[in-house]
XYZ file of N, CA, C and O in Angstrom:
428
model
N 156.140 123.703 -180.297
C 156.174 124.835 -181.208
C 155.568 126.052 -180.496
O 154.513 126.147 -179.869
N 156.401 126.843 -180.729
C 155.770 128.184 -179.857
C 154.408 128.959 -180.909
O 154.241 129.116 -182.119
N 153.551 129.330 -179.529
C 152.562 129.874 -180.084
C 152.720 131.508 -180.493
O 153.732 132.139 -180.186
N 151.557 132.125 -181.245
C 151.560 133.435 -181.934
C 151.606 133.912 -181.234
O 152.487 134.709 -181.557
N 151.292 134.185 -180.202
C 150.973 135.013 -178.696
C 152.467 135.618 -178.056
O 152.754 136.785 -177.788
N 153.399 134.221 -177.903
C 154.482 133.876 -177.515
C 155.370 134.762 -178.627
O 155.779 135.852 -178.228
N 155.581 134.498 -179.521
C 156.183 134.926 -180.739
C 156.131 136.349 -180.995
O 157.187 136.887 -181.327
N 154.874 137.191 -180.877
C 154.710 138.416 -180.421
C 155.285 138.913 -180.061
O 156.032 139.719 -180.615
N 155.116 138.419 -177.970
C 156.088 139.373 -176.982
C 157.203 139.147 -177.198
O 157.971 139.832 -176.522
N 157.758 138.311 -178.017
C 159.331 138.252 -178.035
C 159.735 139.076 -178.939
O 160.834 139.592 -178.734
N 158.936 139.475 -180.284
C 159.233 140.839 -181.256
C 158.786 142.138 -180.848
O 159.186 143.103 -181.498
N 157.795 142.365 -179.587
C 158.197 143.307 -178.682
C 159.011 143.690 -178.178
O 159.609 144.752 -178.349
N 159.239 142.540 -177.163
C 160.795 142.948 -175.948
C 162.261 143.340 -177.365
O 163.091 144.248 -177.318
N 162.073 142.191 -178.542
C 163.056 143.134 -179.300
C 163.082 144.135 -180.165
O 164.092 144.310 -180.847
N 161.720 145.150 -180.311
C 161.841 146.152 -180.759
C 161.950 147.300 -179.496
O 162.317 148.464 -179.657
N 161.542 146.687 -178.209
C 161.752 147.825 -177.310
C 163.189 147.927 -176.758
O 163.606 148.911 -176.147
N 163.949 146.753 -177.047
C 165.332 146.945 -176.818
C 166.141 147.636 -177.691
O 166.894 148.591 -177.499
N 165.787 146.820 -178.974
C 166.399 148.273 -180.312
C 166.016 149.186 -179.920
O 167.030 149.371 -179.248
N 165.177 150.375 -179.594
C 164.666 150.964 -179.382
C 165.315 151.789 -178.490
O 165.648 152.934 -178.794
N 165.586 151.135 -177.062
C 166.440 151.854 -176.318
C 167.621 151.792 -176.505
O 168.245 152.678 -175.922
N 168.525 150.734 -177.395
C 169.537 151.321 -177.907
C 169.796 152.250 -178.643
O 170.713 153.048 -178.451
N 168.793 152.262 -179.851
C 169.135 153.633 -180.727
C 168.878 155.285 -179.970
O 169.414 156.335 -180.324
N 168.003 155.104 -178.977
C 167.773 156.184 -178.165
C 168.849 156.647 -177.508
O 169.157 157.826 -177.333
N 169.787 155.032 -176.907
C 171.418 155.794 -176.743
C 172.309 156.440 -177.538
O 172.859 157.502 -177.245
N 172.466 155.808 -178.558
C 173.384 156.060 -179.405
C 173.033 157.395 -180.328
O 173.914 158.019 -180.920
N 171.897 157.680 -180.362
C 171.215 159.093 -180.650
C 171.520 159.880 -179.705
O 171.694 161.018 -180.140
N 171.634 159.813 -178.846
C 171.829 160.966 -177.832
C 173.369 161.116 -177.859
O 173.993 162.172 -177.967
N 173.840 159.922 -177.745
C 175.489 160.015 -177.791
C 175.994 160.877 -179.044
O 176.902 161.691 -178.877
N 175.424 160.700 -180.248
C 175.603 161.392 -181.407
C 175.182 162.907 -181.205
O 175.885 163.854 -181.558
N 174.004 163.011 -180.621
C 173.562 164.589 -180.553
C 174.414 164.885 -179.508
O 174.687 166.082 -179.597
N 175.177 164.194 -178.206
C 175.951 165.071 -177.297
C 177.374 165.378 -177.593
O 178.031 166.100 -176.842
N 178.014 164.683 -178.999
C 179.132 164.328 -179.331
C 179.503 165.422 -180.112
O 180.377 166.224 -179.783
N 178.588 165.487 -181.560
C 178.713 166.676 -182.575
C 177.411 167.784 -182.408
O 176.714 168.330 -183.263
N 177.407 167.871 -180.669
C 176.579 169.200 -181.043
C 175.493 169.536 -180.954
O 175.151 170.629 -180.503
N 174.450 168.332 -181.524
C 173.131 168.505 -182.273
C 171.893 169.068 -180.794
O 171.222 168.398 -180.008
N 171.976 169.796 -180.882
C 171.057 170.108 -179.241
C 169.469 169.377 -179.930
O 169.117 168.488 -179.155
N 168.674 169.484 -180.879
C 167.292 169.479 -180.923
C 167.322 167.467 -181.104
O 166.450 166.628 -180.880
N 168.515 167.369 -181.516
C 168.503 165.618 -181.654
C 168.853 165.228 -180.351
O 168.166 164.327 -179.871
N 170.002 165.817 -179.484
C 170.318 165.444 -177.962
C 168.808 165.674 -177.128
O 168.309 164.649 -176.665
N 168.299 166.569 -176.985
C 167.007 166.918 -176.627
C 166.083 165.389 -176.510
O 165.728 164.561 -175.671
N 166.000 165.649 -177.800
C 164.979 164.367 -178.457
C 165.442 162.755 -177.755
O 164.853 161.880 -177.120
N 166.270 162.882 -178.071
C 167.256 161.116 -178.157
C 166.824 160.941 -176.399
O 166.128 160.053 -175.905
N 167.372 161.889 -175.828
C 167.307 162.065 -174.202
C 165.577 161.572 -173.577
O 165.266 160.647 -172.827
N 164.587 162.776 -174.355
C 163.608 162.684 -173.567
C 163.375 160.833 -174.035
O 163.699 160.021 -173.168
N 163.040 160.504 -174.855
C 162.952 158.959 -175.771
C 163.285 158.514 -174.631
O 162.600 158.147 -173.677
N 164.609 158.582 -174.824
C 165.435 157.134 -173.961
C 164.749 156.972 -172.155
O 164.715 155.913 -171.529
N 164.241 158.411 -171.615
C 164.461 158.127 -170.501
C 162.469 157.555 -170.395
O 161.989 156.922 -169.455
N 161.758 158.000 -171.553
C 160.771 157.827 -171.561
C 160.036 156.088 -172.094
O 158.984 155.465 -171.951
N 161.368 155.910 -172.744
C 161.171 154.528 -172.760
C 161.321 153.665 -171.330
O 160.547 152.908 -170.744
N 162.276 153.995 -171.130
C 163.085 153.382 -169.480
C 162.084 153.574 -168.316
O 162.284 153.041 -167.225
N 160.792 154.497 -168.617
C 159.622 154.805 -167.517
C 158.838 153.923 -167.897
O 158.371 153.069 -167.144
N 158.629 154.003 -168.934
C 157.754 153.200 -169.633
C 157.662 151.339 -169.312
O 156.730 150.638 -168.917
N 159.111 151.009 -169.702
C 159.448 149.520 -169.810
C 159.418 149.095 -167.910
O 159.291 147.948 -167.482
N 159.519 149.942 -167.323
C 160.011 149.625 -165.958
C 158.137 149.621 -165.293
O 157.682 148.846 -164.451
N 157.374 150.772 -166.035
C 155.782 150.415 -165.407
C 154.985 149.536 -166.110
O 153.839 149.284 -165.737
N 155.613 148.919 -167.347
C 154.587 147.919 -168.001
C 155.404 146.689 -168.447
O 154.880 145.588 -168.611
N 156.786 146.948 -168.644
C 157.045 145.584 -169.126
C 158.357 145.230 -168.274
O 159.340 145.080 -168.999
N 158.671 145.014 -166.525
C 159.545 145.037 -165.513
C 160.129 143.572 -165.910
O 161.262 143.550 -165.430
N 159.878 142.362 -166.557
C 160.139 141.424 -166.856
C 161.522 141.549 -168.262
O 162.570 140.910 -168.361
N 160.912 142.685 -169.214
C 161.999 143.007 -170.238
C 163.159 143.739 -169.442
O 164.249 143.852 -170.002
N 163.002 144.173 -168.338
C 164.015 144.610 -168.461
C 164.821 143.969 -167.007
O 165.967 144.408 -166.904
N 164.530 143.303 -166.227
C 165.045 142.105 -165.535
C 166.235 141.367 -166.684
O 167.307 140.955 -166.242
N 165.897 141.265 -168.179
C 167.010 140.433 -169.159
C 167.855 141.500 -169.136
O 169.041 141.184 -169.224
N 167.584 142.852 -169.032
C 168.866 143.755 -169.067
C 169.646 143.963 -167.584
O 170.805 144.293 -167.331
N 168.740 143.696 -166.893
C 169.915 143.558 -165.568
C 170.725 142.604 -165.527
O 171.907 142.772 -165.224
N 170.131 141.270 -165.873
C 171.058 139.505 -166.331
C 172.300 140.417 -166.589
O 173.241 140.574 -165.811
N 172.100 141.127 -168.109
C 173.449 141.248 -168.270
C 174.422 142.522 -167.993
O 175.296 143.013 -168.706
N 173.809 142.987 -166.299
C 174.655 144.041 -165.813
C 174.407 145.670 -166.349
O 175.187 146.609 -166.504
N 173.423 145.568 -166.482
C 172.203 146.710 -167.323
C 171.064 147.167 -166.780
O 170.097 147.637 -167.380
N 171.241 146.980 -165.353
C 170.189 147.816 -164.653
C 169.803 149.137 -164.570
O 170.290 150.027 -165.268
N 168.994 149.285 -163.789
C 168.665 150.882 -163.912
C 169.564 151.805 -163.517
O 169.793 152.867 -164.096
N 170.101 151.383 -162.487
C 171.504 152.813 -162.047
C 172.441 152.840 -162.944
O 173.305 153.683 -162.700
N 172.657 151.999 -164.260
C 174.204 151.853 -165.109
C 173.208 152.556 -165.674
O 173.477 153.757 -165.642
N 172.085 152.304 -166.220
C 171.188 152.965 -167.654
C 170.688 154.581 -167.111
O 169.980 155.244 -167.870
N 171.049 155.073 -165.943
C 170.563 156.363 -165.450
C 171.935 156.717 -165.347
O 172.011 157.942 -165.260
N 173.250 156.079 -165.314
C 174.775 157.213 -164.806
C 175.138 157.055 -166.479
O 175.936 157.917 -166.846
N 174.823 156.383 -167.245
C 175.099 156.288 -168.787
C 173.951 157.766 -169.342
O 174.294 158.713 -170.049
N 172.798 157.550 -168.831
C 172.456 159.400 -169.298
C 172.702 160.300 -168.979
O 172.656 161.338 -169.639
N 173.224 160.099 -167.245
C 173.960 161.509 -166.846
C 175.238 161.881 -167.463
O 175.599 163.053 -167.570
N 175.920 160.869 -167.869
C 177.526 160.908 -168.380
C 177.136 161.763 -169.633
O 177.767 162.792 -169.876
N 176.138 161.363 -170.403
C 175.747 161.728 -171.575
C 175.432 163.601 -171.799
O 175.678 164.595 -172.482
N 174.708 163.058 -170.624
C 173.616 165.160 -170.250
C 175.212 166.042 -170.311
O 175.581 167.079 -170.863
N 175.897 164.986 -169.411
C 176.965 165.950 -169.019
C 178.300 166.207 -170.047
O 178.944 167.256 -170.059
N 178.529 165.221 -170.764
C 178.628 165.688 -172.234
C 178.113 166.291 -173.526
O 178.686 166.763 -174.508
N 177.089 166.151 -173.261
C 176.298 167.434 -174.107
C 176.609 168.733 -174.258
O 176.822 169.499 -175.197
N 176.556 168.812 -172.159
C 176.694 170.260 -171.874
C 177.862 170.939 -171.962
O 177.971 172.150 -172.151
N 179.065 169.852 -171.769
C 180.573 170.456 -172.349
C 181.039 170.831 -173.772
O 182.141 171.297 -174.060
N 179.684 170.460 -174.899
C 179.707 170.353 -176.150
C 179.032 171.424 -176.558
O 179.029 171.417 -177.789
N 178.401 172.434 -176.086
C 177.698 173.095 -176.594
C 178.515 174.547 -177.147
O 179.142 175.434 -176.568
N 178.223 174.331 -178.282
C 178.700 175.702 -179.202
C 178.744 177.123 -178.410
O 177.953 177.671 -177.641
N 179.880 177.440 -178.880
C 179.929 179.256 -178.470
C 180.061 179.273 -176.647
O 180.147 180.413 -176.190
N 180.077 178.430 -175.885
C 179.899 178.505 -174.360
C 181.621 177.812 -174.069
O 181.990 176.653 -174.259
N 182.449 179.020 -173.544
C 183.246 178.337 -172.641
C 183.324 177.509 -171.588
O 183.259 177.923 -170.431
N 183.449 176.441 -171.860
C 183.155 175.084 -170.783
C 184.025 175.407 -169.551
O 183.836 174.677 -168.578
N 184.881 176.313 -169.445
C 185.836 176.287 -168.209
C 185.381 177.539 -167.246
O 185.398 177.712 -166.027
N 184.967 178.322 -168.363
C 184.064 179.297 -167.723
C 182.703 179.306 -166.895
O 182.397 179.376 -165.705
N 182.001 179.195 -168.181
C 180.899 179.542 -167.885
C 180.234 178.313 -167.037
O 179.520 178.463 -166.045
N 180.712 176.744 -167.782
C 179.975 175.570 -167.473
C 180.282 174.916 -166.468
O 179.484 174.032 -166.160
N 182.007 175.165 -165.253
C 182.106 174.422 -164.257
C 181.274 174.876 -163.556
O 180.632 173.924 -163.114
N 180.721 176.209 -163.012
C 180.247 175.890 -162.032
C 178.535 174.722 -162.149
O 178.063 174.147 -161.168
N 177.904 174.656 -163.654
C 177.043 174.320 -163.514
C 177.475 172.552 -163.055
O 177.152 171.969 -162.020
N 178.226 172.061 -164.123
C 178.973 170.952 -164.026
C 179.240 170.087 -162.889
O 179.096 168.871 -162.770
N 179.740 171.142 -161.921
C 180.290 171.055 -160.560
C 178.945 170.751 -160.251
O 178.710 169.569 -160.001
N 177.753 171.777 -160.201
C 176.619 171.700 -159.276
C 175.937 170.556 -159.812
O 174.812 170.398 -159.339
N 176.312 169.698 -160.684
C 175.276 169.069 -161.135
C 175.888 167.176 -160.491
O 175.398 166.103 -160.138
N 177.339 167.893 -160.712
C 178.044 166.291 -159.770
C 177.884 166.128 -158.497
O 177.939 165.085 -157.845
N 177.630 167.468 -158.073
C 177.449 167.135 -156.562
C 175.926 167.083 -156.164
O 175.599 166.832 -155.004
């Protein structure tokens, strides 16, 4: 029978995984319809969790590499994101004004 201790870190590792999912899917929502102060938010979260889990809990997230969820997919999944944001943003011609940032930011 598993002990309390045991039982714990396992409702840790799964609130810090909810956690960084909703931090995706928040950002995806704020880069999708717009929301700059929720994209903002969702962004700093997510990447602040991902600093976080990688200097204190490198074991939680070893189960996300298992399943092909390492750090370079979970860092080109926020750039994809940043960089949809920035094609989303109200009142700014994206062909205009935003390739060259776009450009500078892929290369």
């Amino acid at each position: 029978m598993p002990s309390a201790g045991f039982a714990n870190r396992r409702a840790l590792k799964l609130v810090a995984l909810l956690a960084m999912l909703i931090a995706f899917v928040a950002q995806l929502v704020g880069a999708l319809l717009p929301v700059v102060p929720l994209f903002i938010a969702a962004s700093v979260v997510n990447l602040g969790l991902d600093l976080y889990l990688q200097h204190k809990q490198p074991g939680l997230l070893s189960l996300l590499g298992k399943i092909r969820l390492d750090i370079t997919v979970r860092q080109l999944i926020r750039d994809m994101l940043i960089l949809v944001g920035l094609l989303h943003i109200p009142g700014i011609n994206p062909l205009k004004e935003q390739a060259p940032l776009t450009i500078g930011l892929l290369v």
